[in-house]
Coordinates of C-alpha atoms and ligand atoms in Angstrom, one line a residue:
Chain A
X284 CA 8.9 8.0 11.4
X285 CA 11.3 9.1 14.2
X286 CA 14.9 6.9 14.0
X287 CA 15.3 4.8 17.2
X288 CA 16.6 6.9 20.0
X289 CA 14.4 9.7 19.4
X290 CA 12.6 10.6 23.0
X291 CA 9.3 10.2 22.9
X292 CA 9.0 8.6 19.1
X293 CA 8.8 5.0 20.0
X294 CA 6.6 3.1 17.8
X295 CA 6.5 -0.4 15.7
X296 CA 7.4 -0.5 12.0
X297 CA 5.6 -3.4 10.9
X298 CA 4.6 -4.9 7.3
X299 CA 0.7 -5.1 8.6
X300 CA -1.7 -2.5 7.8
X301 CA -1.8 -0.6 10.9
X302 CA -3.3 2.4 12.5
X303 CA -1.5 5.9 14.1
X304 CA 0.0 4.4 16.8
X305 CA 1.2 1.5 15.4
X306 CA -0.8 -1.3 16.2
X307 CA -2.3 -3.7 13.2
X308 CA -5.6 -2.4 12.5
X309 CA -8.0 -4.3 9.7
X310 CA -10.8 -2.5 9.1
X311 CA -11.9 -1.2 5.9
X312 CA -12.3 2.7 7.0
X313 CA -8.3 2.4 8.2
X314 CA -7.3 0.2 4.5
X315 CA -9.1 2.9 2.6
X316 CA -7.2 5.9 4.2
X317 CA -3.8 3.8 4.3
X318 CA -4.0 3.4 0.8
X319 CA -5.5 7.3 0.1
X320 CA -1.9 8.2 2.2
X321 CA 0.4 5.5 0.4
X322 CA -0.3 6.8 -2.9
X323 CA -0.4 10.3 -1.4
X324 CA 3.1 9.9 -0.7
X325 CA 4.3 8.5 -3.6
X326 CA 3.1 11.0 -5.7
X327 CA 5.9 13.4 -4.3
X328 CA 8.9 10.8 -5.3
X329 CA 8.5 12.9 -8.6
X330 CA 9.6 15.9 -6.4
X331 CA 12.4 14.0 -4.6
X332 CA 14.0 12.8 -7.4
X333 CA 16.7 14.3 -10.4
X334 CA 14.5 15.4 -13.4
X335 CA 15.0 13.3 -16.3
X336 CA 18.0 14.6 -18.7
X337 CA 16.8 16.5 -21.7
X338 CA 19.9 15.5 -24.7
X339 CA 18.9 19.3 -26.9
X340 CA 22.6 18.7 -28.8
X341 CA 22.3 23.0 -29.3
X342 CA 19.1 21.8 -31.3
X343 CA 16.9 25.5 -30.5
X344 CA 13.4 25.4 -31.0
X345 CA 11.0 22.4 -32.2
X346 CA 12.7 19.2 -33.2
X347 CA 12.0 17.4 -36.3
X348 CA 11.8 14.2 -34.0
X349 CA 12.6 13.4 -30.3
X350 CA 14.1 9.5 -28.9
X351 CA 12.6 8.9 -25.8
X352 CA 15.2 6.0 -23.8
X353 CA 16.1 4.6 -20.7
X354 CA 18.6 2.3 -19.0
X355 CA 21.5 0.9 -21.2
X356 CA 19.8 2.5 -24.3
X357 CA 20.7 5.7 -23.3
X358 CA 24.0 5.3 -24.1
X359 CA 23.2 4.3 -27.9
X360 CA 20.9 7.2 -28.8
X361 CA 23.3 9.9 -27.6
X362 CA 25.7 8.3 -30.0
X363 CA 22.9 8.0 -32.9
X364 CA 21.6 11.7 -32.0
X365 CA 25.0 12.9 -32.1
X366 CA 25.6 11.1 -35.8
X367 CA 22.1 12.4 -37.2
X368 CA 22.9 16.2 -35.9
X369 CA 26.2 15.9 -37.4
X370 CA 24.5 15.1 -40.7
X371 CA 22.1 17.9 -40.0
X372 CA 19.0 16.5 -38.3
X373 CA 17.3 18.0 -35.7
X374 CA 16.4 15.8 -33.4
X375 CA 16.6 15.6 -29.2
X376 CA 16.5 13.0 -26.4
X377 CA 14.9 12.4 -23.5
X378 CA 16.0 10.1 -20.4
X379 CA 14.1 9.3 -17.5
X380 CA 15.5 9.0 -14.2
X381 CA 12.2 7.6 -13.0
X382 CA 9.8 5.3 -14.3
X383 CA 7.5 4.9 -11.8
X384 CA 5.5 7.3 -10.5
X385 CA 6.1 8.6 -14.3
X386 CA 7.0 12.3 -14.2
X387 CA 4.2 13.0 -17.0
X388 CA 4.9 16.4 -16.6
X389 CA 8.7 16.3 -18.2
X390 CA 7.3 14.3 -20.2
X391 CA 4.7 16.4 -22.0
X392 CA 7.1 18.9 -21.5
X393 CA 9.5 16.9 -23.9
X394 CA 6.8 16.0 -26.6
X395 CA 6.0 19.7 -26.9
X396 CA 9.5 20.6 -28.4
X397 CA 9.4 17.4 -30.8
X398 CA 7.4 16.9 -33.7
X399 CA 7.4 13.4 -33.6
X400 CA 8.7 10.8 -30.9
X401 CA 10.6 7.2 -30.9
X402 CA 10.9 5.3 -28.3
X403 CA 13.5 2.4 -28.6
X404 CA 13.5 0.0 -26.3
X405 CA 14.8 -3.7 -25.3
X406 CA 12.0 -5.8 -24.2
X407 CA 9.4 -7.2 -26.9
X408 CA 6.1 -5.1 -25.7
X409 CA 7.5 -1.7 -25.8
X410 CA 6.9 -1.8 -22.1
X411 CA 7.7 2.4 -21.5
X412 CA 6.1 3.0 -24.6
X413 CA 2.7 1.5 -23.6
X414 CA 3.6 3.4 -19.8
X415 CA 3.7 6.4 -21.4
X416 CA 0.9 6.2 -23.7
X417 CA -1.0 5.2 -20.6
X418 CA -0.1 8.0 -18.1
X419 CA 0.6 11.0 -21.4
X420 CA -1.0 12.5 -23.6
X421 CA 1.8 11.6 -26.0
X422 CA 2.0 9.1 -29.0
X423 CA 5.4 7.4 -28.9
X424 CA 6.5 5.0 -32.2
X425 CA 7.4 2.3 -30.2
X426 CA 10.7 0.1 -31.6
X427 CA 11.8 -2.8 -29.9
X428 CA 13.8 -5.9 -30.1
X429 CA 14.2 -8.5 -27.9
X430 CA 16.4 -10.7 -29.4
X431 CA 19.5 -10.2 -26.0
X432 CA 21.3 -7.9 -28.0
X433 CA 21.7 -3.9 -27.5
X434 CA 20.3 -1.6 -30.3
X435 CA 23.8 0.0 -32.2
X436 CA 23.3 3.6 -32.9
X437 CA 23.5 2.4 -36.2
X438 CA 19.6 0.9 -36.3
X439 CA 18.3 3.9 -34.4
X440 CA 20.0 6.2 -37.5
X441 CA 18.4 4.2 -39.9
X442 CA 15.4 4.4 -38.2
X443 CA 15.0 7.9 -37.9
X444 CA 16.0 8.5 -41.5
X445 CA 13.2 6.5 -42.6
X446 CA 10.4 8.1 -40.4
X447 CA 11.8 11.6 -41.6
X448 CA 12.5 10.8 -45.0
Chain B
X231 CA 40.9 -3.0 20.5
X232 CA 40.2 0.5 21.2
X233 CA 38.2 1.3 17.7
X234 CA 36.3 4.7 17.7
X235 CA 32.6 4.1 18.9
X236 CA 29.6 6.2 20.0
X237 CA 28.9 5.8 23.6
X238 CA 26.7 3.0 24.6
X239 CA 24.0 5.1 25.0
X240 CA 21.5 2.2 26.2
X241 CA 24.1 1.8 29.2
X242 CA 22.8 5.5 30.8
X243 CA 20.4 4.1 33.3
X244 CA 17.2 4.6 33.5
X245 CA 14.9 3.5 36.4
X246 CA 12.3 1.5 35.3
X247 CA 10.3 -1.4 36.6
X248 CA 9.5 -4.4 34.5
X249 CA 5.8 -3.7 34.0
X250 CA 7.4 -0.4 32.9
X251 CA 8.3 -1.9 29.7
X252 CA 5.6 -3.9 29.0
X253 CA 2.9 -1.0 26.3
X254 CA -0.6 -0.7 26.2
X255 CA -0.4 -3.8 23.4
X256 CA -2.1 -6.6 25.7
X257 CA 0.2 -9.4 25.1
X258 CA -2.0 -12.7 23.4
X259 CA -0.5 -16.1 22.7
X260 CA -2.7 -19.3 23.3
X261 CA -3.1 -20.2 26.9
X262 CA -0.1 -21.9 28.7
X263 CA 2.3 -20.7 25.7
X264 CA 5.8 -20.5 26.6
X265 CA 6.0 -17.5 25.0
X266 CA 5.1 -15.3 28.2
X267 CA 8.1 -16.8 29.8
X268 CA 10.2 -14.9 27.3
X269 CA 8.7 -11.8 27.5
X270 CA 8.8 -11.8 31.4
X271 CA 12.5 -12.8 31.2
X272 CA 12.8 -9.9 28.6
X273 CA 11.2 -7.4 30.3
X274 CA 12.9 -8.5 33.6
X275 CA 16.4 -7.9 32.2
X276 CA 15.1 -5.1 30.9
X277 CA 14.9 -3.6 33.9
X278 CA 17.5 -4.5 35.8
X279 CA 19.8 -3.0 33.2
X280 CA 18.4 0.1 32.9
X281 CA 17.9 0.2 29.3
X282 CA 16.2 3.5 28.3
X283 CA 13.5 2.2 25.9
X284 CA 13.7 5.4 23.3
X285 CA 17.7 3.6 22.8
X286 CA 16.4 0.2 22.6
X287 CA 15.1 -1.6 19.1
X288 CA 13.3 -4.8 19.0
X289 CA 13.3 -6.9 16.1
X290 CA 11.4 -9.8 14.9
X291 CA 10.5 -11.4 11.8
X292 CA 7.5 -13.7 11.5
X293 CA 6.1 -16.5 13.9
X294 CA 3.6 -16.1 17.3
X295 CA 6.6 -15.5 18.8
X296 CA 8.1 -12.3 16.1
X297 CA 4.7 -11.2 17.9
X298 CA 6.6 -10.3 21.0
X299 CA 7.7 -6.8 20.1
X300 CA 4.5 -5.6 19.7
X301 CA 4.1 -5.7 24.1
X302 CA 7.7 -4.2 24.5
X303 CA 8.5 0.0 25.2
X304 CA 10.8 0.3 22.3
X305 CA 11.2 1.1 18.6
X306 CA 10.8 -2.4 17.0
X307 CA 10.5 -3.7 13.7
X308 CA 8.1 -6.4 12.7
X309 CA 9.7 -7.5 9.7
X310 CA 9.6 -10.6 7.1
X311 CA 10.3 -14.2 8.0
X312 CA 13.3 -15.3 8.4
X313 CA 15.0 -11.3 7.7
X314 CA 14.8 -10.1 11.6
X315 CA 18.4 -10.9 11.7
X316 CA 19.7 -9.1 8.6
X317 CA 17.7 -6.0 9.4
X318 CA 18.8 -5.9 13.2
X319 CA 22.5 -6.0 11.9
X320 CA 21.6 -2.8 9.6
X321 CA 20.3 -1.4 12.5
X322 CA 23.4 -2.3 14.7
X323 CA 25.9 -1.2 12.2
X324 CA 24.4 2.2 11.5
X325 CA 23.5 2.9 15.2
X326 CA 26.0 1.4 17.2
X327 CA 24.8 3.3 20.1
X328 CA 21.6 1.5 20.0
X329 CA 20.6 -1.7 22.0
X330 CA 19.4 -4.0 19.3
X331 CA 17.6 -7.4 20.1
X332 CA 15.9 -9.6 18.2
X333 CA 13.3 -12.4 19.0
X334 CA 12.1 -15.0 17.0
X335 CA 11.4 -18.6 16.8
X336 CA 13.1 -21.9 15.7
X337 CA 11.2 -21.7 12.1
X338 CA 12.1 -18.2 11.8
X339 CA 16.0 -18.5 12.2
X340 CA 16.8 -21.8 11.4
X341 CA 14.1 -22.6 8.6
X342 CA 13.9 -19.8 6.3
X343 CA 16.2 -17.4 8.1
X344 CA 18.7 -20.1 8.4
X345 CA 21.2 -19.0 5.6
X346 CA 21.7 -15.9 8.2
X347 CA 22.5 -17.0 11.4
X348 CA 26.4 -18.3 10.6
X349 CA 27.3 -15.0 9.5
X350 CA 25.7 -13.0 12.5
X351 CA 28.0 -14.8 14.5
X352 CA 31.0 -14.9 12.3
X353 CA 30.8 -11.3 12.3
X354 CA 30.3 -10.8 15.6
X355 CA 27.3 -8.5 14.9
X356 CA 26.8 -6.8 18.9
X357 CA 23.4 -7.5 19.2
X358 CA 21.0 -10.5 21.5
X359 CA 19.7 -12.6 19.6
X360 CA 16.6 -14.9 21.3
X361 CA 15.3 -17.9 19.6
X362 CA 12.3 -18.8 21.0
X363 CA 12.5 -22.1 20.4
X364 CA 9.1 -24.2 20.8
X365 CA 10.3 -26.8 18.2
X366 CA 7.5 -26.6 15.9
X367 CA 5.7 -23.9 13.6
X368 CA 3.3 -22.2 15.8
X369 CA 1.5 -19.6 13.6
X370 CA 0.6 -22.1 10.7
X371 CA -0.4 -24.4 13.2
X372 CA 1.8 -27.2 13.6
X373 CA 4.4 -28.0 11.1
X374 CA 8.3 -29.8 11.4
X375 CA 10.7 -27.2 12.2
X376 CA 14.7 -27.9 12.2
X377 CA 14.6 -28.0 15.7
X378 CA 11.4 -30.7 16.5
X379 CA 12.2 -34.1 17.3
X380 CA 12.1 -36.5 15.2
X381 CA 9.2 -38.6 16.6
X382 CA 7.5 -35.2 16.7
X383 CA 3.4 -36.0 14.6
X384 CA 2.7 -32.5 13.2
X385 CA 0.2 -31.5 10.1
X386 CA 3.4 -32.0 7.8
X387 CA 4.5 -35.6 9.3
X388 CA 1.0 -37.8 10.6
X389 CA 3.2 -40.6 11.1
X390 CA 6.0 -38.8 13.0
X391 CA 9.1 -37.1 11.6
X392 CA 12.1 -38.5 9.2
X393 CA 14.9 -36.2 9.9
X394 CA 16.9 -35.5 13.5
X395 CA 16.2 -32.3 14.7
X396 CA 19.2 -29.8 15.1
X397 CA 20.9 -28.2 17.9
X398 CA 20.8 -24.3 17.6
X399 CA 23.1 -24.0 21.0
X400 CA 25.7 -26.3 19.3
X401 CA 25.4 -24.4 15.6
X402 CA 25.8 -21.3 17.0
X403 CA 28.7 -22.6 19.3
X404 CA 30.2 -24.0 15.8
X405 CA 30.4 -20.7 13.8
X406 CA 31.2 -18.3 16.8
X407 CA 28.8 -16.6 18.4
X408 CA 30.7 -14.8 21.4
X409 CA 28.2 -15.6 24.0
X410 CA 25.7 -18.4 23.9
X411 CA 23.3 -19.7 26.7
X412 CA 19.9 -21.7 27.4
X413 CA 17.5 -22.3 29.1
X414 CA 13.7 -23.2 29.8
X415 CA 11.6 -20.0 29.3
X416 CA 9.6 -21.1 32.3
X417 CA 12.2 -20.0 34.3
X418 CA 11.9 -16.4 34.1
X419 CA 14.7 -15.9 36.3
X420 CA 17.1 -17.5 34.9
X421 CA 15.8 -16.7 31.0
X422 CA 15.9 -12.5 32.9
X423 CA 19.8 -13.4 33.9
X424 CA 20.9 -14.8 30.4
X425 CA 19.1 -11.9 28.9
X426 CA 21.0 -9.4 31.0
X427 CA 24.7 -10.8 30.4
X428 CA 23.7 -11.5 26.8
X429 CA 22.7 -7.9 26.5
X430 CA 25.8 -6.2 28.6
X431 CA 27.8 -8.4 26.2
X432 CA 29.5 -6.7 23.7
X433 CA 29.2 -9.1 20.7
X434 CA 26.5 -11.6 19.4
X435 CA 24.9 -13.2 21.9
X436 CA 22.1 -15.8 21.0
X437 CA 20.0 -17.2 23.7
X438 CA 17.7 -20.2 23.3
X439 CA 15.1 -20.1 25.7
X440 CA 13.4 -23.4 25.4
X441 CA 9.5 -22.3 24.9
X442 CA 6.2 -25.1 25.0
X443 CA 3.8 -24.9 22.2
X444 CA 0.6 -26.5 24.0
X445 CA -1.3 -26.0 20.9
X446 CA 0.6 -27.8 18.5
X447 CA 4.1 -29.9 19.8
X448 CA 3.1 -32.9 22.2
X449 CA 6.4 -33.9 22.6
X450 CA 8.3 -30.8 24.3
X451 CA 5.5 -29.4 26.6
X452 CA 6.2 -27.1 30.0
X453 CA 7.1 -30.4 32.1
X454 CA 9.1 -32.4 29.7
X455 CA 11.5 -29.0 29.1
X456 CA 11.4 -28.1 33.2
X457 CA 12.6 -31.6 33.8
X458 CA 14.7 -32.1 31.0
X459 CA 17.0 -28.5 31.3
X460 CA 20.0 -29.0 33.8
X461 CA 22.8 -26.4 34.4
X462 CA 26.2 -26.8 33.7
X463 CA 28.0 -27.9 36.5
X464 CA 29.4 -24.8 39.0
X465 CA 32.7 -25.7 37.6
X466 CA 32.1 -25.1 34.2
X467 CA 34.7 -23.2 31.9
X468 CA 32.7 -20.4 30.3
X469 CA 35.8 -19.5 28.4
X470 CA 36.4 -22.8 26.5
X471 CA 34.6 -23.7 23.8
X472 CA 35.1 -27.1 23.4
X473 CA 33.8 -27.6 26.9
X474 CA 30.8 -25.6 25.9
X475 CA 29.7 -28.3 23.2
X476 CA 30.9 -31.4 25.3
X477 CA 28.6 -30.3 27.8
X478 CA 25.8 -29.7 25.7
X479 CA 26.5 -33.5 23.6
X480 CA 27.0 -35.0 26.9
X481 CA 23.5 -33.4 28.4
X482 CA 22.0 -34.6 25.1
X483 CA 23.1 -38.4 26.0
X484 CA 21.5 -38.8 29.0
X485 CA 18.8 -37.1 27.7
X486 CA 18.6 -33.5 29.7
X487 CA 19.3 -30.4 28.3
X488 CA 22.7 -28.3 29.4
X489 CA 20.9 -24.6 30.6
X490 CA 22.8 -22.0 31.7
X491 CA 25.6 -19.9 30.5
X492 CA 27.6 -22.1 28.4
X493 CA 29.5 -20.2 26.3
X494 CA 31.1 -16.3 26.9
X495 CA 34.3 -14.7 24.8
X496 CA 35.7 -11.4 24.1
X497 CA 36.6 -10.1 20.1
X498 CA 36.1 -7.1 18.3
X499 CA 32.8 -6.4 16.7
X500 CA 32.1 -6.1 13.1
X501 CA 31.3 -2.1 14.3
X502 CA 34.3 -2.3 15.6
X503 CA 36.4 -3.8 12.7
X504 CA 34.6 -1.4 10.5
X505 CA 35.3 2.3 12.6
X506 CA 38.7 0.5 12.6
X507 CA 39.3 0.3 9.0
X508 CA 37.8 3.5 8.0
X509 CA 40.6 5.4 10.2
X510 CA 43.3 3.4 9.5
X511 CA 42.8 4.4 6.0
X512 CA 42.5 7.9 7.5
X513 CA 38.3 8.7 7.4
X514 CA 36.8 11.0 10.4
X515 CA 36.8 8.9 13.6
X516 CA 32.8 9.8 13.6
X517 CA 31.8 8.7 10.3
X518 CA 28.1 7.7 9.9
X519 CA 27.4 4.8 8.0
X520 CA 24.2 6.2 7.3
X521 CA 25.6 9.5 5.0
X522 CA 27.5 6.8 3.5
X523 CA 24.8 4.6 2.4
X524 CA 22.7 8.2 1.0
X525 CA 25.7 9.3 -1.2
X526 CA 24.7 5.9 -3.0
X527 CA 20.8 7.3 -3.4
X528 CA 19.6 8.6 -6.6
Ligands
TPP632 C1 8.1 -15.9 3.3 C2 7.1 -16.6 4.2 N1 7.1 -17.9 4.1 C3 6.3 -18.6 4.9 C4 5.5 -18.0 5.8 C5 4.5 -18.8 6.6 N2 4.9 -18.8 8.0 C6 4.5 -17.9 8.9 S1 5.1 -18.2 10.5 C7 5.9 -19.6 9.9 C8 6.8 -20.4 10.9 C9 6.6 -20.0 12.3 O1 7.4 -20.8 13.1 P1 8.4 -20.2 14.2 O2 9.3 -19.3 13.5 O3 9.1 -21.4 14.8 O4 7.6 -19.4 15.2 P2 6.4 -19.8 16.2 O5 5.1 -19.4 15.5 O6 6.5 -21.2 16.4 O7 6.6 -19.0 17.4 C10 5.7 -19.8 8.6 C11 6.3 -20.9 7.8 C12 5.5 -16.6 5.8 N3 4.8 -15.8 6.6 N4 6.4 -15.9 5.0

């Protein structure tokens, strides 16, 4: 859409389904190709937006495991992958910028290099877990708590030792 | 106050005629709605400024009268109810060149929207803000609005109203809108003059324009407002507040309605302040608020 005080680009933004120039338009032929364009559109957000952060620690190759995490969690695994490496584990992260529309492709990209993923997470249904399952062809371990308090890089350690032990 | 600011680019005349900046959009309220009278003032003072449409941005929120923009030449945003004022002000602040104005009803800015309207006039937003104030919900079909009277029987109160209705001249008056006026939207002329100095005003200007709702408010129809409105006295001092609000309380008393200008000052606009501040602390005198707000973007 032009910015105001573009010649010859007047037009009305407006919450309404509405038709090429402008006006509210209801029928079902106009919904349908709104709709077709909406998602159209945000299908290239993907595009717009930083790729998600791949965490490979100098790991080369296939990882024995990869930790899928977002938000404040983030800050946790880096801590827990850096502990595990240190202790010889090769193991990777993985942290979306975007969750919705889901770049599947970094994903699958991601679960290529990993033998087996965890996704920890803070909320009790394993919300980006069951995303990813939905929209991947991946097969994330979900682990959650929900009890108000942050994983410690601690649980995600222990964690990880016991699925690779 | 001499703060950096893009030319008024709305000011560069253009010659247009009123019809001019009515669209294609036929305009449709109910029959006898006192709605048209705004949008003929509107487009009236339209025209005799000289606004160049493609600078001009109408805004509205919700209500048969947010409908308005739809019939104007100009960008314009139909937004959500009660939020035409805080998106005009993002539109102000990031193109202070524009001409931004905003219509709306009585439900729309003083119901839900209500929590806005101090602090567009605090802050001096330079915008002209219309209320087109029918004293009752119009769209949902007759419900008590801040403004109705109390004796007002609408969906919401069968057996007439329980609360006093408010004064949006004398609220707006209160928390310091630089230029404030009335007057019945019937009178196109006078609504077309208001428009125009509210407009040419550099500040926040808010305009009732008193508006009938045959459909759905008894009480306040065409006649009742006609005969109630009165202008302020020739004598009256534009520049003093307090004289603004006596005249309006004292109008109120004998049961009329003070019209006219009422209220007019001269501060520095929150663009203003803000250009001020960003080169006192030494930023580019033709920063743009808008490659400010995308360094912030993901
Ligand atoms: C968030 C939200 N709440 C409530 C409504 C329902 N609603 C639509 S218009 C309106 C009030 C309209 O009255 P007013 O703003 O005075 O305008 P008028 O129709 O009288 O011109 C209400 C409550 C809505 N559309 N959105």
């Amino acid at each position: 859409m032009a910015d105001p005080g573009t010649p010859g680009g007047i037009h009305i933004a407006t919450g309404l389904e509405h038709n090429e120039v402008g006006l509210p338009s209801y029928t079902s032929a106009n919904h349908e190709a709104m709709q077709d364009k909406r998602f159209r559109k945000l299908k290239g957000v993907v595009h717009d937006v930083a790729p998600a952060e791949v965490d490979t620690g100098g790991v080369a190759g296939m990882a024995d495991l990869g930790l899928i995490a977002w938000g404040s969690t983030i800050g946790v695994v880096r801590e827990a992958l850096q502990r595990l490496r240190a202790q010889g584990y090769k193991v990777k992260g993985f942290y979306p910028k975007l969750l919705h529309p889901l770049p599947a492709q970094q994903f699958e990209d991601f679960g290529a290099s990993c033998k087996r993923l965890l996704l920890p997470e803070v909320n009790f249904q394993g919300q980006l877990a069951h995303f990813v399952r939905a929209e991947t062809s991946l097969r994330p371990e979900s682990y959650t708590i929900c009890g108000g308090m942050p994983f410690t890089p601690e649980m995600i350690v222990t964690r990880v030792k016991e699925i690779l032990a | 106050m001499n703060a950096p600011m893009q030319p008024n680019m709305h000011f560069h005349k253009v010659e247009l005629k009123p019809k001019d900046y009515k669209n294609e959009t036929t305009a449709f309220w109910c029959a006898g709605c006192g709605h048209y009278g705004v949008l003929t003032g509107l487009l009236r003072a339209l025209s005799e400024i000289g606004v160049d449409p493609n600078y001009l941005v109408n805004v509205s929120g919700i209500g048969c009268s947010s409908r308005l923009p739809y019939f104007v030449q100009s960008y314009k945003m139909h937004t959500l109810h009660g939020r035409a004022g805080p998106v005009a002000t993002g539109v102000q602040l990031a193109r202070p060149d524009l001409a931004v104005v905003v219509t709306g009803g009585d439900g729309d800015g003083f119901s839900i929207g209500g929590g806005h309207m101090p602090h567009m006039a605090r802050k001096n937003i330079n915008m002209t803000y219309i209320l087109m104030d029918n004293r009752v919900y119009g769209l949902t079909k007759g419900q008590v609005s801040p403004t109705s009277q109390q004796a007002m029987k609408a969906s919401t109160t069968p057996y007439g109203g329980v609360e006093d209705g408010m004064d949006p001249v004398l609220y707006m008056l209160t928390y310091g809108a630089t230029y404030v006026a009335q007057a019945f939207a019937g009178n196109a002329k006078l609504a077309a003059q208001l428009i125009k100095g509210g407009m040419e005003h550099k500040g926040f200007a808010f305009i009732n324009l008193l508006s009938q709702c045959p459909s759905f408010n008894e009480l306040d129809t065409a006649v009742t407002f006609r005969n109630a409105c009165e202008l302020v006295p020739e004598g009256h001092d534009t520049s003093d507040v307090s004289a603004a609000m006596l005249a309006v309380h004292k109008a109120k008393q004998e049961g009329r309605i003070a019209s006219g200008l009422l209220y007019k000052t001269e501060r520095p606009t929150l663009d203003q302040n803000m250009a001020q501040l960003v080169q006192n602390v030494g930023g580019h005198k033709d920063y743009d608020l808008r490659k400010i707000i995308d360094l912030s973007r993901p």
